[in-house]
Amino acid sequence: MKIFIIGNIGSGKSFLAKLLSKITGYKIYSIDNFRKKYNNLVTLQGENMAYDIYKKTVIAADTGIVEMTGTGKHFESILVFCTRRIVIKVLPKNVKKVKAKNILPYELDINESLRRNDIILADKYCDLVYDAKDPEQFWQMF
């Protein structure tokens, strides 16, 4: 089983991934870690390489917590190969405080990213929605 945690930058994905990892013992596969390791020059070529390695690693794993934004072609291409899964969408705590880390080879408009995430994801892939404004809700999901 793989647990996908999707949401915008700064929404609380890492926080939720760590809690779930403690409960399940699953390893966390965070796209940011792959970006840091394989795209340290922050180029589009490096971004593509990081995602390719990430995708292969996630697909090869039997179990794991997969943390990513979930709005791009990579998300859908990984889901195709992960049939035993649950997808949790994290709603951001405070959009105004969200800042992208310097690990992307392009500018990121947080409000546009939120809008795009809502349009692309809708309820199409989401099994659960976690509202980061209410951390107690995490325990109610289980």
Coordinates of N, CA and C in Angstrom, one line a residue:
M1 N 0.9 -1.2 0.0 CA 0.0 0.0 0.0 C 0.9 1.2 0.0
K2 N 0.5 2.2 -0.8 CA 1.2 3.5 -0.8 C 0.2 4.6 -0.4
I3 N 0.7 5.5 0.4 CA -0.1 6.6 0.9 C 0.4 7.9 0.2
F4 N -0.4 8.4 -0.7 CA 0.0 9.7 -1.4 C -0.5 10.9 -0.6
I5 N 0.4 11.8 -0.3 CA 0.0 13.0 0.4 C 0.3 14.2 -0.6
I6 N -0.8 14.8 -1.0 CA -0.6 15.9 -2.1 C -1.1 17.2 -1.5
G7 N -0.6 18.3 -2.1 CA -1.0 19.6 -1.7 C 0.0 20.6 -2.1
N8 N -0.3 21.8 -1.9 CA 0.7 22.9 -2.3 C 1.9 23.0 -1.4
I9 N 2.9 23.7 -1.8 CA 4.1 24.0 -1.1 C 3.6 24.7 0.2
G10 N 4.1 24.2 1.4 CA 3.8 24.8 2.6 C 2.5 24.4 3.2
S11 N 1.8 23.5 2.6 CA 0.5 23.1 3.1 C 0.5 22.2 4.3
G12 N 1.6 21.6 4.6 CA 1.6 20.7 5.7 C 1.8 19.2 5.4
K13 N 2.2 19.0 4.1 CA 2.4 17.6 3.6 C 3.5 16.9 4.4
S14 N 4.6 17.6 4.7 CA 5.7 16.9 5.4 C 5.3 16.6 6.8
F15 N 4.6 17.5 7.5 CA 4.1 17.3 8.8 C 3.3 16.0 8.9
L16 N 2.3 15.9 8.0 CA 1.4 14.8 7.9 C 2.2 13.5 7.5
A17 N 3.1 13.6 6.6 CA 3.9 12.4 6.2 C 4.7 11.9 7.4
K18 N 5.3 12.7 8.2 CA 6.0 12.3 9.4 C 5.1 11.6 10.4
L19 N 3.9 12.1 10.6 CA 3.0 11.5 11.5 C 2.6 10.1 11.0
L20 N 2.3 10.0 9.8 CA 1.9 8.7 9.2 C 3.0 7.7 9.2
S21 N 4.2 8.2 9.0 CA 5.4 7.4 9.0 C 5.6 6.7 10.4
K22 N 5.4 7.5 11.4 CA 5.5 7.0 12.8 C 4.5 5.9 13.0
I23 N 3.3 6.1 12.5 CA 2.2 5.1 12.8 C 2.4 3.9 12.0
T24 N 2.8 4.0 10.7 CA 2.9 2.9 9.8 C 4.2 2.2 9.7
G25 N 5.3 3.0 10.0 CA 6.6 2.5 9.7 C 7.1 2.7 8.3
Y26 N 6.2 3.3 7.5 CA 6.5 3.4 6.0 C 7.6 4.5 5.8
K27 N 8.4 4.2 4.8 CA 9.4 5.2 4.4 C 8.7 6.4 3.6
I28 N 9.3 7.6 3.8 CA 8.7 8.8 3.1 C 9.5 9.0 1.8
Y29 N 8.8 9.1 0.7 CA 9.3 9.5 -0.5 C 8.9 10.9 -0.9
S30 N 9.7 11.9 -0.6 CA 9.4 13.3 -0.8 C 10.1 13.8 -2.1
I31 N 9.3 14.4 -3.0 CA 9.9 14.9 -4.2 C 11.0 16.0 -3.9
D32 N 10.8 16.7 -2.9 CA 11.8 17.8 -2.5 C 13.2 17.1 -2.2
N33 N 13.2 16.0 -1.6 CA 14.5 15.3 -1.3 C 15.2 14.9 -2.6
F34 N 14.4 14.5 -3.6 CA 14.9 14.1 -4.9 C 15.4 15.3 -5.7
R35 N 14.7 16.4 -5.5 CA 15.1 17.6 -6.2 C 16.4 18.1 -5.6
K36 N 16.5 18.1 -4.3 CA 17.8 18.5 -3.7 C 19.0 17.6 -4.1
K37 N 18.7 16.3 -4.2 CA 19.8 15.4 -4.5 C 20.2 15.4 -6.0
Y38 N 19.2 15.5 -6.9 CA 19.5 15.4 -8.3 C 19.3 16.7 -9.1
N39 N 18.9 17.7 -8.5 CA 18.7 19.0 -9.2 C 19.3 20.2 -8.4
N40 N 20.5 20.0 -7.9 CA 21.1 21.0 -7.1 C 21.5 22.3 -7.9
L41 N 21.5 22.2 -9.2 CA 21.8 23.4 -10.0 C 20.5 24.1 -10.4
V42 N 19.4 23.5 -10.0 CA 18.0 24.1 -10.3 C 17.8 24.4 -11.8
T43 N 17.8 23.4 -12.6 CA 17.6 23.5 -14.0 C 16.4 22.6 -14.4
L44 N 15.8 22.9 -15.5 CA 14.7 22.1 -16.0 C 15.1 20.7 -16.3
Q45 N 16.3 20.5 -16.8 CA 16.9 19.2 -17.1 C 17.0 18.4 -15.8
G46 N 17.6 19.1 -14.8 CA 17.7 18.5 -13.4 C 16.3 18.1 -12.8
E47 N 15.4 19.0 -13.0 CA 14.0 18.8 -12.5 C 13.4 17.5 -13.1
N48 N 13.6 17.4 -14.4 CA 13.1 16.2 -15.1 C 13.8 14.9 -14.7
M49 N 15.1 15.0 -14.5 CA 15.9 13.8 -14.0 C 15.4 13.5 -12.6
A50 N 15.2 14.5 -11.7 CA 14.8 14.2 -10.4 C 13.4 13.5 -10.4
Y51 N 12.5 14.0 -11.2 CA 11.2 13.3 -11.3 C 11.3 11.9 -11.8
D52 N 12.1 11.7 -12.8 CA 12.2 10.3 -13.4 C 12.7 9.3 -12.4
I53 N 13.7 9.7 -11.6 CA 14.3 8.9 -10.6 C 13.3 8.7 -9.4
Y54 N 12.6 9.7 -9.1 CA 11.5 9.7 -8.1 C 10.4 8.7 -8.5
K55 N 10.0 8.8 -9.7 CA 8.9 8.0 -10.2 C 9.3 6.5 -10.2
K56 N 10.5 6.2 -10.6 CA 11.0 4.8 -10.6 C 11.1 4.3 -9.2
T57 N 11.6 5.1 -8.3 CA 11.8 4.7 -6.9 C 10.4 4.4 -6.2
V58 N 9.5 5.3 -6.4 CA 8.1 5.1 -5.8 C 7.5 3.9 -6.4
I59 N 7.5 3.7 -7.7 CA 6.9 2.6 -8.3 C 7.5 1.2 -7.9
A60 N 8.8 1.2 -7.7 CA 9.5 0.0 -7.3 C 9.2 -0.4 -5.8
A61 N 8.9 0.6 -5.0 CA 8.6 0.3 -3.6 C 7.3 -0.4 -3.4
D62 N 7.3 -1.3 -2.4 CA 6.1 -2.1 -2.1 C 5.1 -1.2 -1.3
T63 N 5.7 -0.4 -0.4 CA 4.9 0.4 0.5 C 5.6 1.8 0.6
G64 N 5.0 2.8 1.1 CA 5.6 4.1 1.3 C 4.6 5.2 1.4
I65 N 5.1 6.3 1.8 CA 4.4 7.6 1.9 C 4.9 8.5 0.8
V66 N 4.1 8.8 -0.2 CA 4.6 9.6 -1.4 C 4.1 11.0 -1.2
E67 N 5.0 11.9 -1.0 CA 4.7 13.3 -0.8 C 5.1 14.2 -2.0
M68 N 4.1 14.8 -2.6 CA 4.3 15.7 -3.7 C 3.1 16.6 -3.9
T69 N 3.2 17.6 -4.8 CA 2.1 18.5 -5.0 C 0.9 17.8 -5.7
G70 N 1.2 16.9 -6.6 CA 0.1 16.2 -7.2 C -0.7 16.8 -8.3
T71 N -0.1 17.8 -8.9 CA -0.9 18.5 -10.0 C -0.3 18.3 -11.4
G72 N 0.9 17.7 -11.5 CA 1.5 17.5 -12.8 C 1.3 16.2 -13.4
K73 N 1.9 16.0 -14.6 CA 1.9 14.8 -15.3 C 2.5 13.6 -14.6
H74 N 3.5 14.0 -13.7 CA 4.2 13.0 -13.0 C 3.3 12.3 -12.0
F75 N 2.5 13.0 -11.3 CA 1.5 12.5 -10.4 C 0.7 11.4 -11.0
E76 N 0.0 11.8 -12.1 CA -0.8 10.8 -12.8 C -0.1 9.6 -13.3
S77 N 1.1 9.8 -13.8 CA 1.9 8.7 -14.4 C 2.4 7.7 -13.2
I78 N 2.6 8.2 -12.0 CA 2.9 7.4 -10.9 C 1.7 6.6 -10.4
L79 N 0.5 7.3 -10.4 CA -0.7 6.7 -9.9 C -1.1 5.5 -10.8
V80 N -0.8 5.5 -12.1 CA -1.2 4.4 -13.0 C -0.5 3.1 -12.5
F81 N 0.7 3.2 -11.9 CA 1.4 2.0 -11.5 C 1.2 1.7 -10.1
C82 N 0.5 2.5 -9.3 CA 0.2 2.2 -7.9 C -1.2 2.0 -7.7
T83 N -1.7 0.8 -7.8 CA -3.1 0.5 -7.7 C -3.5 0.4 -6.2
R84 N -2.7 -0.1 -5.4 CA -3.0 -0.2 -3.9 C -2.5 1.1 -3.3
R85 N -3.4 2.0 -3.1 CA -3.1 3.3 -2.7 C -4.2 4.0 -2.0
I86 N -3.9 5.1 -1.3 CA -4.9 6.0 -0.7 C -4.3 7.4 -1.0
V87 N -5.1 8.3 -1.4 CA -4.6 9.7 -1.7 C -5.2 10.7 -0.7
I88 N -4.4 11.4 0.0 CA -4.8 12.4 1.0 C -4.4 13.8 0.4
K89 N -5.4 14.6 0.3 CA -5.2 16.0 -0.1 C -5.1 16.9 1.1
V90 N -4.0 17.7 1.2 CA -3.8 18.6 2.4 C -4.2 20.0 2.0
L91 N -5.1 20.5 2.7 CA -5.5 21.9 2.5 C -4.5 22.8 3.3
P92 N -4.1 23.9 2.7 CA -3.0 24.7 3.3 C -3.5 25.5 4.5
K93 N -2.6 25.7 5.5 CA -2.9 26.3 6.7 C -3.1 27.8 6.5
N94 N -2.2 28.5 5.8 CA -2.2 29.9 5.6 C -1.5 30.3 4.3
V95 N -2.2 30.5 3.3 CA -1.6 30.8 1.9 C -0.7 31.9 1.9
K96 N -1.0 33.0 2.7 CA -0.1 34.2 2.7 C 1.3 33.9 3.2
K97 N 1.4 32.9 4.1 CA 2.7 32.6 4.7 C 3.5 31.6 3.8
V98 N 3.0 31.1 2.8 CA 3.6 30.1 2.0 C 4.7 30.7 1.1
K99 N 5.9 30.1 1.2 CA 7.0 30.6 0.3 C 7.7 29.4 -0.3
A100 N 7.9 29.4 -1.6 CA 8.6 28.3 -2.3 C 10.0 28.3 -1.9
K101 N 10.6 27.1 -1.6 CA 12.0 27.0 -1.3 C 12.7 27.1 -2.6
N102 N 14.0 27.4 -2.6 CA 14.8 27.6 -3.8 C 15.2 26.3 -4.4
I103 N 14.3 25.4 -4.7 CA 14.6 24.1 -5.3 C 13.9 23.9 -6.6
L104 N 13.2 25.0 -7.1 CA 12.5 24.9 -8.4 C 13.2 25.7 -9.5
P105 N 13.3 25.2 -10.7 CA 13.9 26.0 -11.8 C 13.0 27.0 -12.4
Y106 N 11.9 27.3 -11.8 CA 11.0 28.3 -12.4 C 10.3 29.0 -11.2
E107 N 9.7 30.2 -11.6 CA 8.9 30.9 -10.6 C 7.6 30.2 -10.3
L108 N 7.2 30.3 -9.0 CA 6.0 29.7 -8.7 C 5.0 30.7 -8.0
D109 N 3.9 30.9 -8.6 CA 2.8 31.7 -8.0 C 1.9 30.9 -7.2
I110 N 2.0 31.1 -5.9 CA 1.3 30.2 -4.9 C -0.2 30.2 -5.2
N111 N -0.8 31.4 -5.4 CA -2.2 31.5 -5.6 C -2.6 30.7 -6.9
E112 N -1.8 30.9 -7.9 CA -2.1 30.1 -9.2 C -2.0 28.6 -8.9
S113 N -1.0 28.3 -8.2 CA -0.7 26.9 -7.9 C -1.9 26.3 -7.1
L114 N -2.5 27.0 -6.1 CA -3.6 26.6 -5.4 C -4.8 26.4 -6.3
R115 N -5.0 27.4 -7.2 CA -6.2 27.3 -8.1 C -6.0 26.1 -9.0
R116 N -4.8 25.9 -9.6 CA -4.6 24.8 -10.5 C -4.8 23.4 -9.8
N117 N -4.3 23.4 -8.5 CA -4.4 22.2 -7.8 C -5.9 21.8 -7.6
D118 N -6.7 22.8 -7.2 CA -8.1 22.5 -7.0 C -8.8 22.0 -8.3
I119 N -8.4 22.7 -9.4 CA -9.0 22.3 -10.7 C -8.6 20.9 -11.1
I120 N -7.3 20.6 -11.1 CA -6.8 19.3 -11.6 C -7.3 18.2 -10.6
L121 N -7.1 18.4 -9.3 CA -7.4 17.3 -8.4 C -8.9 17.1 -8.2
A122 N -9.6 18.3 -8.0 CA -11.0 18.2 -7.6 C -11.2 17.1 -6.6
D123 N -12.1 16.2 -6.9 CA -12.3 15.0 -6.0 C -11.9 13.8 -6.8
K124 N -11.3 14.0 -8.0 CA -11.0 12.9 -8.9 C -10.1 11.8 -8.3
Y125 N -9.1 12.3 -7.6 CA -8.1 11.3 -7.0 C -8.1 11.2 -5.5
C126 N -8.8 12.1 -4.8 CA -8.7 12.2 -3.4 C -9.6 11.2 -2.7
D127 N -9.0 10.5 -1.8 CA -9.8 9.6 -0.9 C -10.1 10.3 0.4
L128 N -9.2 11.1 0.9 CA -9.3 11.9 2.1 C -8.9 13.3 1.9
V129 N -9.4 14.2 2.7 CA -9.0 15.6 2.7 C -8.6 15.9 4.1
Y130 N -7.4 16.4 4.3 CA -6.9 16.8 5.6 C -6.7 18.3 5.6
D131 N -7.4 19.0 6.6 CA -7.4 20.4 6.7 C -6.3 20.8 7.8
A132 N -5.2 21.3 7.3 CA -4.0 21.6 8.2 C -4.4 22.7 9.2
K133 N -5.5 23.4 9.1 CA -5.9 24.4 10.1 C -6.4 23.7 11.4
D134 N -6.7 22.4 11.2 CA -7.3 21.6 12.3 C -6.5 20.3 12.5
P135 N -5.3 20.4 13.2 CA -4.4 19.2 13.3 C -5.1 18.0 14.0
E136 N -6.1 18.3 14.8 CA -6.9 17.2 15.5 C -7.6 16.4 14.5
Q137 N -7.9 17.0 13.3 CA -8.6 16.2 12.3 C -7.8 15.0 11.8
F138 N -6.5 15.1 11.9 CA -5.7 14.0 11.5 C -6.1 12.7 12.1
W139 N -6.3 12.7 13.4 CA -6.6 11.5 14.2 C -8.0 11.0 13.9
Q140 N -8.9 11.9 13.4 CA -10.3 11.5 13.1 C -10.3 10.8 11.7
M141 N -9.3 10.9 10.9 CA -9.3 10.2 9.6 C -9.2 8.7 9.8
F142 N -8.7 8.3 10.9 CA -8.4 6.9 11.1 C -9.3 6.2 12.1

